[in-house]
Short mmCIF file of C-alpha atoms in Angstrom, two decimals:
data_model
loop_
_atom_site.label_atom_id
_atom_site.label_comp_id
_atom_site.label_asym_id
_atom_site.label_seq_id
_atom_site.Cartn_x
_atom_site.Cartn_y
_atom_site.Cartn_z
CA MET A 19 132.14 84.80 153.23
CA ALA A 20 130.65 84.00 149.80
CA LYS A 21 127.17 84.87 151.08
CA GLN A 22 128.46 88.12 152.54
CA ASP A 23 130.18 89.01 149.23
CA ALA A 24 126.94 88.30 147.39
CA ARG A 25 125.00 90.52 149.77
CA ASP A 26 127.59 93.30 149.37
CA GLU A 27 127.41 93.04 145.57
CA LYS A 28 123.61 93.16 145.64
CA SER A 29 123.73 96.18 147.91
CA ALA A 30 126.22 97.94 145.63
CA ARG A 31 124.04 97.33 142.60
CA ALA A 32 121.06 98.71 144.47
CA ARG A 33 122.94 101.89 145.37
CA VAL A 34 124.09 102.41 141.79
CA ALA A 35 120.56 101.81 140.51
CA ALA A 36 119.19 104.28 143.05
CA GLU A 37 121.68 106.93 141.92
CA ARG A 38 120.65 106.50 138.29
CA GLU A 39 116.96 106.65 139.20
CA ALA A 40 117.61 109.87 141.13
CA GLN A 41 119.14 111.40 138.01
CA LYS A 42 116.03 110.46 136.01
CA ARG A 43 113.72 111.99 138.61
CA LYS A 44 115.83 115.14 138.63
CA SER A 45 115.51 115.40 134.86
CA MET A 46 111.73 115.00 135.06
CA ARG A 47 111.52 117.70 137.71
CA LEU A 48 113.53 119.98 135.42
CA ARG A 49 111.05 119.51 132.59
CA ARG A 50 108.12 120.37 134.85
CA ILE A 51 109.96 123.51 136.03
CA SER A 52 110.74 124.46 132.41
CA VAL A 53 107.08 124.19 131.42
CA LEU A 54 106.03 126.30 134.43
CA ALA A 55 108.64 128.94 133.55
CA ALA A 56 107.31 129.11 130.00
CA VAL A 57 103.75 129.60 131.25
CA VAL A 58 104.86 132.33 133.65
CA ALA A 59 106.76 134.09 130.84
CA VAL A 60 103.67 134.08 128.59
CA ILE A 61 101.50 135.47 131.37
CA GLY A 62 104.07 138.15 132.07
CA VAL A 63 104.10 139.30 128.47
CA SER A 64 100.30 139.37 128.31
CA VAL A 65 100.09 141.83 131.19
CA GLY A 66 102.98 143.94 130.06
CA VAL A 67 105.39 142.70 132.69
CA GLY A 68 108.88 141.89 131.49
CA ILE A 69 110.03 138.55 132.87
CA ALA A 70 113.55 137.43 132.08
CA VAL A 71 114.56 133.84 132.81
CA SER A 72 118.11 133.03 131.77
CA THR A 73 121.09 131.03 132.92
CA ALA A 74 124.60 130.53 131.63
CA SER A 75 123.64 127.14 130.23
CA THR A 76 120.38 128.10 128.48
CA LYS A 77 121.04 131.54 127.01
CA PRO A 78 119.98 131.21 123.35
CA LYS A 79 122.68 131.16 120.71
CA ALA A 80 122.19 130.77 116.99
CA TYR A 81 122.24 127.17 115.76
CA THR A 82 125.27 126.96 113.49
CA PRO A 83 126.56 123.61 112.22
CA PRO A 84 130.15 123.52 110.94
CA ALA A 85 130.45 124.00 107.21
CA ASP A 86 133.05 121.25 106.83
CA GLY A 87 130.73 118.28 107.33
CA SER A 88 132.24 117.25 110.66
CA VAL A 89 128.72 117.35 112.15
CA VAL A 90 126.06 115.32 110.36
CA ALA A 91 122.31 114.77 110.39
CA ASP A 92 120.82 112.00 112.53
CA LYS A 93 117.26 111.17 111.49
CA TYR A 94 116.72 109.25 114.71
CA ALA A 95 117.52 112.26 116.88
CA ASN A 96 116.35 115.15 114.72
CA PRO A 97 113.60 114.32 112.20
CA ALA A 98 114.00 117.78 110.65
CA ASN A 99 117.34 116.53 109.32
CA LYS A 100 119.43 119.23 110.96
CA ALA A 101 123.12 118.44 111.30
CA THR A 102 123.38 117.85 115.06
CA ALA A 103 125.49 114.70 115.46
CA LEU A 104 129.23 114.31 115.98
CA ALA A 105 129.99 111.27 113.89
CA TYR A 106 132.40 108.45 114.59
CA GLY A 107 132.63 105.64 112.09
CA PRO A 108 131.89 105.08 108.39
CA ALA A 109 128.80 106.58 106.78
CA THR A 110 128.36 103.27 104.92
CA ALA A 111 127.90 101.24 108.13
CA PRO A 112 124.64 99.22 108.12
CA HIS A 113 123.79 100.18 111.71
CA THR A 114 123.66 103.50 113.58
CA LEU A 115 124.16 103.93 117.31
CA THR A 116 122.81 107.26 118.56
CA ILE A 117 124.16 108.41 121.94
CA PHE A 118 122.84 111.36 123.92
CA GLU A 119 125.48 112.21 126.50
CA ASP A 120 126.59 114.94 128.87
CA PHE A 121 130.26 115.57 129.57
CA ARG A 122 129.42 116.27 133.23
CA CYS A 123 127.36 113.09 133.65
CA PRO A 124 129.00 110.37 135.83
CA TYR A 125 127.05 107.59 134.11
CA CYS A 126 128.23 108.81 130.72
CA LYS A 127 131.80 108.63 131.98
CA ALA A 128 131.17 105.15 133.39
CA LEU A 129 129.87 103.97 130.02
CA GLU A 130 132.69 105.53 128.02
CA THR A 131 135.62 104.59 130.23
CA GLY A 132 134.27 101.09 130.84
CA SER A 133 132.61 99.98 127.62
CA ALA A 134 133.61 102.23 124.70
CA SER A 135 135.76 99.35 123.44
CA VAL A 136 132.54 97.55 122.47
CA TYR A 137 131.24 100.11 119.99
CA LYS A 138 134.76 100.95 118.83
CA ALA A 139 135.26 97.32 117.79
CA TYR A 140 132.08 97.48 115.70
CA VAL A 141 133.20 100.77 114.15
CA ALA A 142 136.59 99.25 113.27
CA LYS A 143 134.81 96.43 111.43
CA GLY A 144 132.62 98.86 109.51
CA THR A 145 129.45 97.49 111.10
CA LEU A 146 128.50 100.55 113.10
CA ARG A 147 128.47 104.32 112.93
CA VAL A 148 128.13 106.16 116.23
CA LEU A 149 126.39 109.54 116.30
CA PHE A 150 127.03 111.50 119.50
CA HIS A 151 124.75 114.26 120.74
CA PRO A 152 126.17 116.38 123.59
CA VAL A 153 123.40 117.77 125.80
CA THR A 154 123.12 119.97 128.87
CA LEU A 155 121.19 117.84 131.35
CA ILE A 156 123.48 118.44 134.33
CA ASP A 157 123.75 122.16 133.58
CA SER A 158 119.98 122.41 133.56
CA ASN A 159 119.62 120.43 136.78
CA ASP A 160 122.32 122.35 138.64
CA ASN A 161 122.23 125.75 136.89
CA GLY A 162 125.79 125.38 135.57
CA SER A 163 127.50 125.79 132.20
CA GLY A 164 130.13 123.02 131.99
CA SER A 165 127.98 120.68 129.91
CA LEU A 166 127.41 123.42 127.34
CA GLN A 167 131.02 124.60 127.31
CA ALA A 168 132.39 121.05 126.97
CA GLY A 169 129.84 120.19 124.29
CA ASN A 170 130.88 123.26 122.31
CA ALA A 171 134.55 122.31 122.72
CA ALA A 172 133.78 118.81 121.42
CA VAL A 173 132.29 120.31 118.26
CA CYS A 174 135.35 122.53 117.92
CA ALA A 175 137.50 119.40 118.11
CA ALA A 176 135.32 117.74 115.46
CA THR A 177 136.00 120.60 113.03
CA ALA A 178 139.71 119.89 113.54
CA GLY A 179 139.23 116.17 112.81
CA LYS A 180 139.97 115.25 116.43
CA PHE A 181 136.54 114.59 117.87
CA ILE A 182 136.78 111.05 119.26
CA GLU A 183 140.24 111.68 120.71
CA TYR A 184 139.10 114.83 122.53
CA HIS A 185 135.80 113.20 123.49
CA ASP A 186 137.75 110.45 125.29
CA VAL A 187 140.02 112.99 127.01
CA LEU A 188 137.00 114.93 128.30
CA PHE A 189 135.53 111.84 129.94
CA ALA A 190 138.87 110.62 131.27
CA ASN A 191 139.36 113.98 133.01
CA GLN A 192 135.75 114.62 134.01
CA PRO A 193 135.57 116.87 137.09
CA ASP A 194 133.27 116.02 139.96
CA GLU A 195 129.68 116.62 138.95
CA THR A 196 129.16 119.17 141.72
CA THR A 197 132.14 121.39 140.81
CA ASP A 198 131.18 122.33 137.23
CA GLY A 199 134.87 122.28 136.33
CA TYR A 200 134.24 122.40 132.60
CA SER A 201 132.60 125.82 132.90
CA ALA A 202 136.15 127.22 132.61
CA THR A 203 137.16 127.42 128.97
CA ALA A 204 140.82 127.52 130.06
CA THR A 205 140.43 123.97 131.38
CA LEU A 206 138.93 122.76 128.11
CA ILE A 207 141.70 124.43 126.12
CA ALA A 208 144.38 122.94 128.37
CA LEU A 209 143.00 119.42 127.82
CA ALA A 210 143.56 119.85 124.08
CA LYS A 211 147.28 119.46 124.77
CA GLN A 212 146.59 115.75 125.33
CA VAL A 213 145.42 115.39 121.71
CA PRO A 214 148.22 115.75 119.16
CA GLY A 215 147.44 118.48 116.66
CA LEU A 216 144.43 119.95 118.51
CA ASP A 217 146.16 122.60 120.61
CA THR A 218 145.91 125.40 118.04
CA PRO A 219 144.82 129.05 117.97
CA ALA A 220 141.80 128.06 115.88
CA PHE A 221 140.61 125.56 118.48
CA GLU A 222 141.21 128.02 121.31
CA SER A 223 139.26 130.74 119.51
CA CYS A 224 136.38 128.36 118.80
CA VAL A 225 136.16 127.30 122.46
CA THR A 226 136.47 130.83 123.83
CA ALA A 227 133.87 132.25 121.45
CA GLY A 228 131.40 129.44 122.11
CA THR A 229 130.96 129.12 118.37
CA TYR A 230 128.82 125.97 118.47
CA LYS A 231 126.83 126.43 121.67
CA GLY A 232 123.69 126.73 119.56
CA LEU A 233 124.29 123.25 118.17
CA VAL A 234 124.57 121.80 121.69
CA GLN A 235 121.38 123.61 122.69
CA GLN A 236 119.66 122.13 119.63
CA ASN A 237 120.61 118.67 120.85
CA TRP A 238 119.12 119.48 124.25
CA SER A 239 115.90 120.56 122.54
CA ASP A 240 115.85 117.30 120.59
CA PHE A 241 116.46 115.32 123.79
CA ASN A 242 113.40 116.91 125.39
CA ALA A 243 111.27 116.61 122.26
CA LEU A 244 111.95 112.86 122.32
CA SER A 245 110.94 112.77 126.02
CA LEU A 246 114.17 111.03 126.98
CA LYS A 247 114.71 110.44 130.68
CA GLY A 248 118.43 110.68 131.35
CA THR A 249 121.97 110.38 130.07
CA PRO A 250 123.41 108.35 128.59
CA THR A 251 120.56 107.39 126.28
CA LEU A 252 121.43 104.95 123.50
CA MET A 253 119.41 104.17 120.38
CA LEU A 254 120.25 101.47 117.87
CA ASP A 255 118.77 102.27 114.47
CA GLY A 256 116.22 104.48 116.19
CA LYS A 257 115.18 102.03 118.92
CA THR A 258 115.88 103.29 122.44
CA LEU A 259 117.86 100.71 124.36
CA THR A 260 117.26 99.75 127.98
CA LEU A 261 120.50 99.80 129.94
CA PRO A 262 120.16 97.19 132.71
CA ASP A 263 121.29 97.80 136.26
CA ASN A 264 124.01 95.16 135.96
CA LEU A 265 125.72 97.27 133.27
CA TRP A 266 126.98 99.58 135.99
CA LYS A 267 129.88 98.64 138.24
CA ALA A 268 130.16 99.96 141.78
CA SER A 269 133.36 100.65 143.66
CA LYS A 270 134.67 97.91 145.94
CA ASP A 271 132.96 99.40 148.96
CA GLY A 272 129.77 99.94 146.99
CA SER A 273 129.68 103.65 147.71
CA SER A 274 130.21 105.04 144.22
CA LEU A 275 130.01 104.35 140.50
CA ALA A 276 133.20 102.75 139.21
CA GLY A 277 132.49 102.03 135.55
CA SER A 278 130.48 99.77 133.28
CA ASP A 279 130.65 96.16 132.11
CA PRO A 280 131.50 95.84 128.40
CA ALA A 281 130.11 92.29 128.30
CA VAL A 282 126.70 93.61 129.32
CA LEU A 283 126.74 96.42 126.75
CA ARG A 284 127.70 93.88 124.08
CA GLN A 285 124.71 91.74 125.07
CA VAL A 286 122.38 94.74 124.90
CA LEU A 287 123.59 95.71 121.42
CA GLN A 288 123.40 92.17 120.09
CA ALA A 289 119.93 91.66 121.51
CA ALA A 290 118.90 94.82 119.64
CA GLY A 291 120.19 93.52 116.31
CA LEU A 292 123.95 93.92 116.02
CA PRO A 293 125.86 90.80 114.98
CA ALA A 294 128.32 89.15 117.34
CA SER A 295 131.51 91.21 117.40
#
């Protein structure tokens, strides 16, 4: 029985690893398609042919950071020093954890619901500041808009001083990746009821208007400029971290992703330079 359990566990890890690798390959295919589309657009203009390539998730919107300082610059993610990061933790912390994430991404949910306690403990001690960058990887892969809409809503929550609370609610209630449930602003507004003080007309207006979509799109541009491969991507003080396969936990039958192992994330962070928590 012990041997069988070991084989089952190995098989589950393999399936989870394969799923993550598939996401990376999908992202790489997207980049190749994006480059081809750009070339086609240039050719079209040169011959006087109007070519329009647009989707709900990529339609350009002006980059507008909040004026209240709830979004800050992250030199590791945006060397131009644009304010693109949703900050959690003290600015005086000696270490910075940069996280590129997508609110539709199952692996991002697995990391957050399984191992967020690790970085939150460092934040509570003043050792770490976490800078989140919502991106639109799943939207771009699947031609949806939920990543963009949820990212915008997260910035709206940040302007209300409720970012990390709403961030956690978004991942706890993440719809199935294939449904694009967060494309509905009504859903995002309804989830604000789970965060005391966030369910306000100002938040609703911000979400409905898509006020900060340009900021989310800037993060997606930064993600691609850095040639990152998938979400979540973590950087500690600018060094991209390798997330090992044994970080991810499979369901009991090995058929799906069930979460992440906080002990493994703690080991990764400490190996990269954080002190023991």
